[in-house]
Amino acid sequence: MLFARHGRLRRRKGKRRSILLFGVLLLASLIALVLATVAFTGQQILLSQCTTTDLRQLALAENSFLYTDNGQKLGVVPSATNRQLLPLSQISPSLPQATVAIEDARFWQHGALDYQGIARAFYQDVTKGHIVQGGSTITQELVRNLYIGNNQRTLSRKIKEACLATKVFEQKTRKQILADYLNEVFYGHHAYGAQAASRTYFSKPASKLTLVQAALLAGLPQAPTVFDPLVNQRAARVRRNEVLHAMFRNGYITASKLRSATRKKLVLRPGHLYTQQHQPNFFGWATQQLPDRLGKHGQRQVELGGLNVQTTLNLRLQGLATHAVSSVLHTPTDPAAAIVSIDPQTGAVKAMVDYLPSGRKMQFNLATQAHRSTGSAFKPITLATALSEGDSVYSTFYGPPALSITTPECRQGSGYWEVHNSADEAAGTMNLLSATAQSVNTIFAQLIARIGVRNVQYMARNLGITEQVGGPYFRQACAITLGSVGFTPLELTDVYATLANGGIHHDPQAFESIRGRNGKEIPLKSTGRRVLRANVAAQVTGALQGVVTGGTGTAAALGSRPVAGKTGTAENFQDAWFCGYVPQLATCVWVGYPKGEIPLLNVEGVGEVFGGTLPAKIWHNYMAAAVGNLPVKSFPTPDYNGGTYITGDGLYSTYVSPTG
């Protein structure tokens, strides 16, 4: 009886336990269902706080890079922030590991939001009585920087941030999110993203970061100023070791690696990639041209950056130009010189050098900013105008030693225009071919008086002079034919390149190609425009050949290679020029003192520096090497017997003889 009674009691207790267990399981299921429902409902409410149209990425500025014509780096066009985007595969694995370990240890387990992290942060904030932890995930940080752009700690901003983070997580993989984060996060010293940070602190690409270097960088985003290794190495090292310990706790490194890494000192090598420039004068000119070449929104594109620009600069020619100047002007007290070379077929600027024998660096670009009197180097513009107006190179003039020009538009003040030949020598009667070769001032004064100064001004503008026609540099009226007006070496080289190209003008070009942020090439329009009839250009070239073969510029001759050019000497020998060309390359050389209009007297054994002396010698030395490997080409043979050119598309011409 007793055993039976105990059995019944055990059965009743077992039954009650089963019922209780069932009840507990049922209650747990109900609670789980309620929590799941609440979570689902909460997420649905959260997702209703934003739309996919809110996922419009803020424009992230990044640097642009300029290269020579064969891909050697010239320098960086900085954006407001230094940034160079990289795929995750080009970043050392230690950096993403260190970043996850210190910023978001459960990144590979949780979703867009880390509810455990939020709960932990909430507990810490409540117990401390103020905000200690934010609980944000890497995805949330990315969204804040990419799509929201402000760090205000408001409830509405936090809700939108969480909503957008969820939507981003639905569209991207964790690897993609981590890569985006590493490319946009701020590491201090204007360095945004892993590549810029690695270059800034270690002078190396992000792919080459060591473990300790990666740990240092990973610790910076929390407080870049506080942990700045270039300012406070002690704080930076403490923070770096915190990152290394976090990597050990999360299984990224072993205990032995931890011990070894934490003992190492900071070995910094601050980089100059984003500040260093090669060939600064050309680089500066090119960066000024960049917005215009990109079109209507060019300035905005430059500000956003991310451009990879191949320029026209040829370092071989640049080196040859520098050597040509330094081999002639080698005394520290010598005057300065500038050289510009242009490819006539395209307008590409292949060399741009300004040189001070003293070695002093200038903030002023002599090649593009120095407006200096051209002397007789301007005369080919007057000759081209006269031939376009119907004159012949065989037109004859008498050129006395001195002459008073009475034409009203040539008057200077209330008096006539008084013109003198160089050294007041008598030139006699000659045609325009000889007058050009001997650079006879009084004949070219008569020529501009006859054809009209306004026509010469417009011709100058068409051939490449960018100064506004009728502007301050043209106020000296007829005297411009003798070079009384100042132009830059770049402008004058452009003029001679147009003559070398048979009368087709190209604006000076600094760029071969430009690739945008997406890697696609941006089209560059560089269509030439015919500004001078081909036969007129050929006749001017023929006259300029006489300058080199038997006139004032014989020092520039290149043996059997045909050369056309013109000397230029300003009044009182204050500036001296030689500008010339072969069919493949046009070059101008200017010599003068940058400080002011100081006479070029007793320079390197030359008592009075004419354009046919030191400038022609520099031009010869440079061009002999520059075109030495190019085939010898002849200039077009001009037709002096009449006829016209009928232009079609502005690039090519068909000659029609007088007889049809």
XYZ file of C-alpha atoms in Angstrom:
660
model
C 0.000 0.000 0.000
C 2.723 2.348 1.014
C 4.730 1.724 -2.171
C 1.615 2.169 -4.304
C 0.881 5.451 -2.618
C 4.444 6.679 -3.218
C 4.185 5.669 -6.891
C 0.995 7.647 -7.346
C 2.657 10.673 -5.731
C 5.648 10.383 -8.061
C 3.385 10.120 -11.085
C 1.433 13.211 -9.963
C 4.668 15.181 -9.396
C 6.009 14.096 -12.801
C 2.800 15.144 -14.443
C 2.905 18.521 -12.705
C 6.544 18.992 -13.780
C 5.626 18.176 -17.361
C 2.743 20.625 -17.240
C 5.032 23.263 -15.679
C 7.746 22.631 -18.280
C 5.204 22.885 -21.071
C 3.926 26.119 -19.586
C 7.432 27.551 -19.386
C 8.143 26.556 -22.980
C 4.845 28.017 -24.095
C 5.523 31.247 -22.229
C 9.044 31.431 -23.704
C 7.621 30.881 -27.180
C 5.050 33.584 -26.620
C 7.728 35.991 -25.331
C 9.994 35.168 -28.291
C 7.072 35.699 -30.648
C 6.273 39.019 -29.015
C 9.940 40.098 -29.146
C 10.245 39.006 -32.761
C 7.025 40.847 -33.569
C 8.268 43.932 -31.741
C 11.669 43.702 -33.461
C 10.047 43.183 -36.851
C 7.594 45.985 -36.227
C 10.392 48.176 -34.890
C 12.501 47.517 -37.943
C 9.565 48.247 -40.226
C 8.980 51.503 -38.378
C 12.694 52.253 -38.590
C 12.809 51.554 -42.329
C 9.878 53.884 -42.850
C 12.018 56.786 -41.649
C 14.054 56.943 -44.870
C 13.891 55.950 -48.525
C 16.425 54.714 -51.060
C 16.439 58.205 -52.581
C 18.162 59.336 -49.383
C 21.124 57.161 -50.388
C 22.621 59.932 -52.452
C 26.293 59.911 -51.631
C 27.868 63.171 -50.601
C 30.652 64.194 -52.982
C 33.932 63.034 -51.476
C 36.788 65.226 -52.583
C 40.025 63.494 -53.481
C 43.324 64.610 -54.966
C 44.080 64.767 -58.658
C 47.456 63.734 -60.072
C 49.362 65.249 -62.991
C 51.900 63.257 -65.014
C 54.325 63.977 -67.845
C 53.665 62.749 -71.371
C 55.306 59.409 -70.512
C 53.658 58.908 -67.129
C 56.152 60.338 -64.636
C 54.443 62.084 -61.741
C 54.606 65.886 -61.765
C 52.569 66.615 -58.670
C 49.201 66.682 -56.957
C 46.323 69.103 -57.411
C 44.989 69.057 -53.848
C 41.313 68.988 -53.087
C 40.042 70.316 -49.777
C 40.957 66.887 -48.445
C 43.750 64.506 -49.389
C 42.104 61.323 -50.590
C 42.994 58.586 -53.065
C 40.440 55.791 -53.364
C 41.567 52.147 -53.304
C 39.870 48.743 -53.490
C 40.197 46.565 -50.379
C 42.609 44.275 -52.253
C 45.143 47.136 -52.427
C 45.091 47.788 -48.671
C 47.287 45.804 -46.302
C 45.102 43.157 -44.541
C 46.371 44.395 -41.170
C 44.507 47.708 -41.499
C 40.960 46.332 -41.934
C 41.680 43.791 -39.175
C 42.913 46.490 -36.804
C 40.006 48.765 -37.699
C 37.394 46.105 -37.020
C 39.097 45.078 -33.773
C 39.103 48.586 -32.286
C 36.006 50.127 -33.895
C 33.462 47.320 -34.301
C 34.650 43.938 -33.018
C 31.421 42.116 -33.963
C 31.370 43.606 -37.478
C 31.487 40.186 -39.151
C 28.609 38.836 -36.995
C 25.988 41.561 -36.607
C 23.973 43.345 -39.267
C 23.778 47.045 -39.954
C 23.093 47.659 -36.245
C 24.703 45.954 -33.271
C 21.965 45.553 -30.660
C 24.414 44.122 -28.125
C 26.639 47.118 -28.680
C 23.683 49.482 -28.313
C 22.658 47.818 -25.023
C 26.233 47.920 -23.742
C 26.604 51.579 -24.687
C 23.248 52.408 -23.096
C 24.320 50.701 -19.834
C 27.650 52.548 -19.807
C 25.996 55.893 -20.524
C 23.392 55.389 -17.764
C 25.875 54.237 -15.117
C 28.324 57.032 -15.877
C 25.639 59.693 -16.146
C 26.847 60.982 -19.522
C 27.584 59.703 -23.033
C 30.553 57.335 -22.881
C 29.958 54.996 -25.808
C 28.055 55.620 -28.996
C 27.308 52.042 -29.958
C 27.669 52.881 -33.654
C 28.769 50.240 -36.122
C 31.167 50.757 -38.992
C 28.123 50.761 -41.295
C 26.555 53.582 -39.278
C 29.800 55.556 -39.312
C 30.002 55.103 -43.065
C 26.426 56.280 -43.560
C 27.023 59.318 -41.364
C 30.017 60.383 -43.430
C 28.772 59.378 -46.872
C 25.083 60.253 -46.820
C 24.340 62.519 -43.865
C 27.450 64.635 -43.410
C 26.911 65.956 -39.890
C 27.771 64.712 -36.414
C 24.952 66.337 -34.432
C 23.763 63.944 -31.739
C 20.019 64.401 -32.222
C 17.372 61.696 -32.069
C 16.146 62.391 -35.617
C 19.687 62.166 -36.988
C 20.347 58.899 -35.129
C 17.078 57.397 -36.407
C 17.864 58.401 -40.000
C 21.405 57.082 -39.608
C 20.142 53.692 -38.393
C 17.558 53.557 -41.181
C 20.084 54.336 -43.919
C 22.603 51.922 -42.412
C 20.010 49.146 -42.701
C 19.335 49.991 -46.323
C 23.059 50.146 -47.148
C 23.563 46.770 -45.482
C 20.872 45.320 -47.758
C 22.680 46.602 -50.857
C 26.353 45.983 -50.050
C 28.464 43.169 -48.670
C 30.431 43.616 -45.469
C 33.668 43.759 -47.465
C 32.294 46.543 -49.632
C 31.162 48.469 -46.568
C 34.549 48.078 -44.916
C 36.356 49.183 -48.083
C 34.159 52.277 -48.359
C 34.804 53.101 -44.716
C 38.580 52.778 -45.074
C 38.493 55.114 -48.070
C 36.521 57.906 -46.407
C 37.513 57.962 -42.724
C 39.601 60.904 -41.460
C 43.091 60.119 -40.124
C 44.280 63.672 -39.427
C 46.555 66.099 -41.334
C 44.035 66.456 -44.199
C 44.395 62.732 -44.891
C 41.126 61.007 -45.703
C 41.228 57.306 -46.433
C 43.877 54.630 -46.007
C 46.042 55.595 -48.981
C 46.339 59.260 -48.043
C 47.044 58.346 -44.409
C 49.726 55.833 -45.352
C 51.398 58.369 -47.638
C 51.116 61.141 -45.045
C 52.639 59.281 -42.085
C 54.844 56.631 -43.700
C 55.535 57.738 -47.318
C 54.339 54.391 -48.638
C 51.201 52.981 -50.291
C 48.529 51.418 -48.083
C 49.326 47.995 -49.528
C 52.765 48.084 -47.858
C 51.656 48.890 -44.291
C 53.151 46.706 -41.573
C 51.179 45.431 -38.581
C 52.362 48.179 -36.212
C 51.813 50.892 -38.829
C 48.300 49.640 -39.543
C 47.540 49.567 -35.810
C 48.706 53.169 -35.472
C 46.439 54.312 -38.295
C 43.450 52.324 -37.046
C 43.644 54.148 -33.725
C 43.564 57.647 -35.199
C 39.919 58.108 -36.351
C 38.584 58.200 -32.783
C 40.581 61.386 -32.036
C 43.056 62.342 -34.804
C 44.277 65.435 -32.978
C 44.741 63.787 -29.570
C 46.606 60.788 -31.004
C 48.478 62.740 -33.706
C 51.796 60.835 -34.039
C 53.548 63.824 -35.593
C 52.765 65.921 -32.512
C 52.281 63.536 -29.570
C 54.164 60.284 -30.090
C 53.552 59.080 -26.528
C 49.763 59.283 -26.831
C 49.915 57.778 -30.319
C 51.953 54.834 -29.077
C 49.552 54.162 -26.170
C 46.622 54.230 -28.584
C 48.459 51.982 -31.054
C 49.036 49.403 -28.315
C 45.342 49.523 -27.391
C 44.594 48.574 -30.991
C 47.133 45.746 -30.896
C 45.572 44.331 -27.704
C 42.144 44.517 -29.358
C 43.524 42.586 -32.328
C 44.856 39.912 -29.932
C 41.512 39.606 -28.097
C 39.731 39.125 -31.409
C 42.144 36.511 -32.694
C 43.866 38.521 -35.416
C 47.370 38.202 -33.925
C 49.123 35.785 -31.589
C 50.494 36.545 -28.137
C 54.051 36.523 -29.438
C 53.202 39.040 -32.175
C 51.459 41.195 -29.592
C 54.533 41.261 -27.364
C 56.835 42.046 -30.267
C 54.613 44.740 -31.769
C 53.882 46.633 -28.547
C 57.603 46.959 -27.827
C 58.355 48.688 -31.118
C 58.842 52.436 -31.347
C 56.936 54.638 -33.759
C 58.947 54.870 -36.950
C 57.403 57.714 -38.918
C 58.439 58.975 -42.299
C 56.231 61.971 -43.096
C 55.470 62.081 -46.802
C 55.552 64.930 -49.280
C 53.535 63.307 -52.051
C 50.697 65.787 -51.639
C 52.937 68.843 -51.468
C 55.936 67.997 -53.663
C 55.918 69.297 -57.214
C 58.276 68.666 -60.104
C 58.700 71.300 -62.823
C 56.667 73.772 -60.727
C 56.311 76.462 -63.406
C 54.721 74.150 -65.954
C 52.751 72.429 -63.200
C 51.352 75.747 -61.989
C 50.387 76.828 -65.496
C 48.761 73.466 -66.222
C 46.671 73.497 -63.061
C 45.419 76.965 -63.979
C 44.301 75.643 -67.386
C 42.595 72.545 -65.975
C 39.165 73.976 -65.029
C 38.690 75.596 -68.455
C 39.587 72.401 -70.309
C 36.955 70.477 -68.332
C 34.133 72.702 -69.528
C 31.191 74.376 -67.824
C 31.552 72.650 -64.462
C 35.338 72.396 -64.610
C 36.023 74.232 -61.375
C 33.686 71.910 -59.483
C 35.363 68.858 -61.041
C 38.776 70.095 -59.956
C 37.497 70.734 -56.426
C 36.104 67.204 -56.196
C 39.307 65.859 -57.746
C 39.973 62.227 -58.478
C 41.425 63.169 -61.868
C 44.426 61.489 -63.466
C 45.919 63.921 -65.944
C 48.588 63.188 -68.546
C 50.193 66.455 -69.554
C 52.097 67.369 -72.694
C 55.382 68.040 -70.892
C 58.376 66.075 -72.178
C 61.055 65.704 -69.513
C 63.791 65.021 -72.069
C 63.110 68.331 -73.806
C 62.752 70.031 -70.440
C 66.182 68.809 -69.436
C 67.718 69.802 -72.766
C 66.264 73.308 -72.465
C 67.637 73.747 -68.956
C 71.064 72.517 -70.048
C 71.076 74.791 -73.111
C 70.520 77.847 -70.913
C 72.908 76.859 -68.137
C 75.690 76.115 -70.622
C 75.520 79.710 -71.908
C 74.429 81.687 -68.826
C 76.461 80.146 -66.029
C 77.653 83.148 -63.993
C 75.433 83.896 -60.965
C 75.115 87.560 -61.965
C 73.979 86.714 -65.511
C 70.448 87.563 -66.658
C 67.619 85.046 -66.582
C 66.187 83.149 -69.534
C 62.943 81.463 -70.481
C 62.311 78.794 -73.113
C 58.985 77.512 -74.423
C 58.586 74.730 -77.016
C 55.316 73.886 -78.777
C 54.358 71.094 -81.159
C 52.875 73.071 -84.084
C 50.570 70.230 -85.142
C 48.679 70.104 -81.840
C 49.627 73.122 -79.733
C 51.104 70.779 -77.109
C 53.574 72.580 -74.860
C 56.514 70.178 -74.726
C 58.939 72.269 -72.662
C 58.619 75.298 -70.393
C 61.718 76.493 -68.575
C 62.665 79.647 -66.754
C 66.170 79.828 -65.412
C 68.018 82.101 -63.023
C 71.792 81.533 -62.993
C 71.884 82.617 -59.348
C 69.791 79.588 -58.441
C 67.209 81.745 -56.705
C 63.678 80.384 -56.848
C 60.945 82.650 -58.145
C 57.232 82.599 -57.430
C 56.840 84.275 -60.817
C 56.664 82.228 -64.020
C 58.737 84.072 -66.602
C 57.441 81.879 -69.429
C 53.764 82.648 -68.869
C 53.651 85.848 -66.818
C 56.563 88.041 -67.909
C 55.353 90.588 -70.486
C 58.616 91.742 -72.049
C 59.322 93.860 -75.117
C 59.683 91.567 -78.113
C 61.797 93.806 -80.300
C 61.883 92.711 -83.941
C 60.521 89.243 -83.042
C 57.104 90.855 -83.615
C 57.877 91.766 -87.250
C 56.646 88.450 -88.752
C 53.140 89.383 -87.550
C 53.336 92.640 -89.498
C 54.690 90.791 -92.540
C 51.865 88.217 -92.372
C 49.324 91.061 -92.238
C 50.838 92.807 -95.247
C 50.925 89.628 -97.342
C 47.316 88.864 -96.362
C 46.339 92.354 -97.524
C 47.851 91.730 -100.959
C 51.443 92.887 -100.613
C 54.248 90.834 -102.141
C 57.495 89.775 -100.498
C 59.104 91.425 -103.527
C 57.573 94.827 -102.739
C 60.459 97.281 -102.457
C 61.026 99.978 -99.886
C 63.745 102.463 -99.132
C 64.965 102.167 -95.579
C 66.916 105.220 -94.459
C 68.799 105.302 -91.128
C 66.033 107.420 -89.579
C 62.510 108.248 -90.612
C 59.571 110.368 -89.416
C 56.216 108.649 -89.915
C 53.444 111.190 -90.377
C 50.470 108.813 -90.562
C 47.969 110.079 -87.942
C 47.435 106.756 -86.185
C 51.191 106.331 -85.799
C 51.723 109.639 -84.031
C 53.038 109.550 -80.496
C 51.492 112.366 -78.508
C 51.541 115.539 -80.555
C 54.567 114.626 -82.624
C 55.433 112.328 -85.473
C 56.701 108.805 -84.930
C 60.498 108.918 -85.088
C 62.024 105.587 -86.157
C 65.707 104.596 -86.248
C 67.475 101.567 -87.582
C 69.756 99.655 -85.308
C 73.047 101.598 -84.940
C 71.576 104.136 -87.397
C 73.058 102.313 -90.376
C 71.708 103.042 -93.867
C 69.800 100.061 -95.177
C 69.071 101.234 -98.682
C 66.409 99.981 -101.065
C 65.295 96.356 -100.700
C 62.303 94.036 -100.837
C 60.477 92.574 -97.842
C 62.508 89.359 -97.976
C 65.732 91.280 -97.412
C 64.120 93.729 -94.999
C 63.007 90.783 -92.864
C 66.386 89.054 -93.002
C 68.190 92.276 -92.003
C 65.417 93.415 -89.615
C 65.185 96.953 -91.002
C 63.101 99.087 -88.642
C 62.363 101.978 -90.982
C 60.928 99.661 -93.656
C 58.626 97.844 -91.201
C 57.513 101.211 -89.834
C 56.423 102.205 -93.346
C 54.744 98.825 -93.767
C 52.515 99.087 -90.687
C 51.676 102.683 -91.533
C 50.460 101.505 -94.929
C 48.452 98.429 -93.923
C 46.971 99.879 -90.740
C 47.743 99.171 -87.120
C 44.300 97.684 -86.428
C 44.859 94.993 -89.049
C 48.167 94.083 -87.416
C 46.505 93.966 -84.007
C 43.877 91.530 -85.231
C 46.491 89.399 -86.942
C 48.448 89.235 -83.673
C 45.321 88.116 -81.879
C 44.578 85.419 -84.451
C 48.111 84.070 -84.484
C 48.243 83.561 -80.715
C 48.587 86.843 -78.798
C 45.973 86.579 -76.061
C 46.064 90.204 -74.928
C 42.777 91.978 -75.657
C 42.951 93.810 -78.994
C 42.943 97.512 -78.261
C 43.880 96.843 -74.623
C 46.736 98.405 -72.675
C 49.456 96.440 -74.468
C 48.329 97.797 -77.832
C 48.139 101.490 -76.950
C 51.501 102.263 -78.504
C 49.868 101.826 -81.909
C 52.320 101.493 -84.800
C 55.330 100.980 -82.537
C 54.158 97.447 -81.850
C 55.811 96.352 -85.111
C 59.197 97.153 -83.565
C 58.369 95.226 -80.383
C 57.594 98.119 -78.061
C 54.783 96.051 -76.538
C 55.423 93.300 -74.011
C 54.257 89.728 -74.584
C 55.069 86.493 -72.800
C 57.370 83.801 -74.182
C 54.374 81.443 -74.291
C 52.342 83.845 -76.423
C 55.154 84.519 -78.860
C 55.950 80.810 -79.206
C 52.285 80.245 -80.021
C 52.560 82.768 -82.864
C 55.577 81.028 -84.390
C 53.940 77.605 -83.946
C 50.982 78.857 -86.000
C 53.341 79.905 -88.791
C 55.098 76.531 -88.586
C 51.720 74.813 -88.915
C 50.910 76.551 -92.194
C 48.565 79.135 -90.667
C 46.462 76.780 -88.520
C 46.321 77.923 -84.927
C 46.002 75.687 -81.878
C 45.650 77.128 -78.416
C 48.641 76.074 -76.295
C 47.763 72.704 -74.794
C 48.870 71.410 -71.401
C 47.041 68.059 -71.509
C 47.264 64.888 -73.535
C 44.417 63.145 -71.694
C 42.287 63.464 -68.565
C 40.574 60.578 -66.801
C 37.767 61.310 -64.388
C 36.911 59.837 -61.005
C 35.327 56.829 -62.699
C 38.450 56.123 -64.759
C 36.810 57.134 -68.030
C 38.635 59.481 -70.364
C 37.191 62.984 -70.627
C 37.127 64.187 -74.273
C 39.385 67.167 -74.950
C 38.597 69.335 -77.931
C 41.706 70.726 -79.571
C 40.594 71.385 -83.147
C 42.844 73.799 -84.979
C 41.503 76.908 -86.684
C 42.868 78.375 -89.887
C 43.802 81.993 -89.243
C 46.208 82.549 -92.145
C 46.132 81.358 -95.713
C 48.573 78.515 -96.231
C 50.476 80.290 -98.987
C 50.857 83.422 -96.875
C 52.227 81.304 -94.025
C 54.620 79.645 -96.478
C 55.826 83.046 -97.721
C 56.409 84.299 -94.163
C 58.325 81.103 -93.410
C 60.422 81.615 -96.544
C 61.298 85.123 -95.404
C 62.207 83.847 -91.915
C 64.489 81.211 -93.409
C 66.515 84.067 -94.846
C 67.030 85.418 -91.315
C 68.888 82.206 -90.406
C 70.699 81.565 -93.684
C 72.054 85.082 -94.225
C 70.483 87.595 -91.847
C 70.598 88.496 -88.171
C 70.006 84.937 -86.902
C 72.764 82.869 -88.483
C 73.901 81.617 -85.059
C 70.692 79.567 -84.876
C 71.385 77.527 -88.026
C 71.092 73.729 -87.715
C 73.303 72.664 -90.607
C 71.319 71.206 -93.494
C 68.038 71.184 -91.528
C 65.728 74.008 -92.714
C 65.123 76.577 -89.968
C 62.878 79.651 -89.936
C 63.233 82.242 -87.199
C 63.542 85.846 -86.120
C 65.743 87.783 -83.762
C 64.368 90.405 -81.408
C 66.204 93.102 -79.473
C 64.376 95.641 -77.330
C 65.391 99.264 -77.054
C 68.580 99.795 -75.032
C 69.189 96.013 -75.120
C 66.751 95.431 -72.244
C 65.347 92.216 -73.710
C 66.710 89.823 -76.319
C 64.840 87.061 -78.166
C 65.216 84.377 -80.722
C 62.076 82.612 -81.915
C 62.227 79.950 -84.571
C 60.954 76.626 -85.787
C 61.417 73.520 -87.826
C 58.254 71.804 -89.130
C 58.026 69.589 -86.022
C 58.794 72.060 -83.198
C 58.555 75.808 -82.499
C 60.636 77.407 -79.743
C 61.214 80.879 -78.320
C 64.121 81.940 -76.117
C 63.990 85.128 -74.045
C 66.926 86.605 -72.134
C 66.619 89.494 -69.687
C 66.789 90.626 -66.082
C 63.610 89.776 -64.141
C 63.979 92.728 -61.763
C 63.351 95.287 -64.488
C 64.370 96.722 -67.820
C 68.121 96.555 -67.308
C 70.382 96.716 -70.397
C 72.019 93.426 -71.345
C 75.613 94.626 -71.497
C 78.825 92.650 -71.057
C 77.172 89.290 -70.524
C 79.418 86.242 -70.960
C 81.832 88.161 -73.173
C 79.123 89.792 -75.309
C 79.252 93.591 -75.071
C 75.722 94.246 -76.325
C 73.305 91.325 -76.325
C 71.260 91.232 -79.543
C 68.733 88.505 -80.264
C 71.219 87.021 -82.715
C 73.863 86.492 -80.015
C 73.155 84.654 -76.740
C 69.442 83.888 -77.391
C 70.213 82.450 -80.835
C 73.060 80.415 -79.346
C 70.813 78.989 -76.614
C 68.125 78.226 -79.212
C 70.659 76.431 -81.406
C 72.067 74.351 -78.548
C 68.609 73.295 -77.428
C 67.045 72.614 -80.828
C 70.064 70.732 -82.184
C 69.561 68.153 -79.431
C 65.758 68.352 -79.305
C 65.160 67.524 -82.978
C 68.409 65.666 -83.653
C 66.635 62.304 -83.902
C 63.725 63.622 -85.973
C 63.686 63.309 -89.775
C 64.802 66.379 -91.691
C 61.715 67.985 -93.216
C 61.431 70.853 -95.657
C 58.975 73.716 -95.377
C 56.228 74.096 -98.004
C 57.410 75.925 -101.111
C 55.513 79.245 -101.382
C 53.891 80.380 -104.605
C 54.922 83.973 -105.251
C 52.932 84.255 -108.491
C 49.462 84.813 -107.096
C 46.545 82.481 -106.599
C 44.220 81.958 -103.702
C 43.420 79.263 -101.169
C 39.909 77.969 -100.747
C 39.435 76.636 -97.212
C 37.045 73.815 -96.557
C 36.734 72.526 -92.980
C 39.246 74.969 -91.558
C 42.051 72.418 -91.420
C 42.979 71.726 -94.987
C 43.193 73.915 -98.089
C 43.078 73.444 -101.816
C 45.171 75.767 -103.935
C 43.654 77.269 -107.055
C 46.180 78.733 -109.484
C 45.539 82.048 -111.298
C 44.656 80.096 -114.429
C 42.263 77.823 -112.608
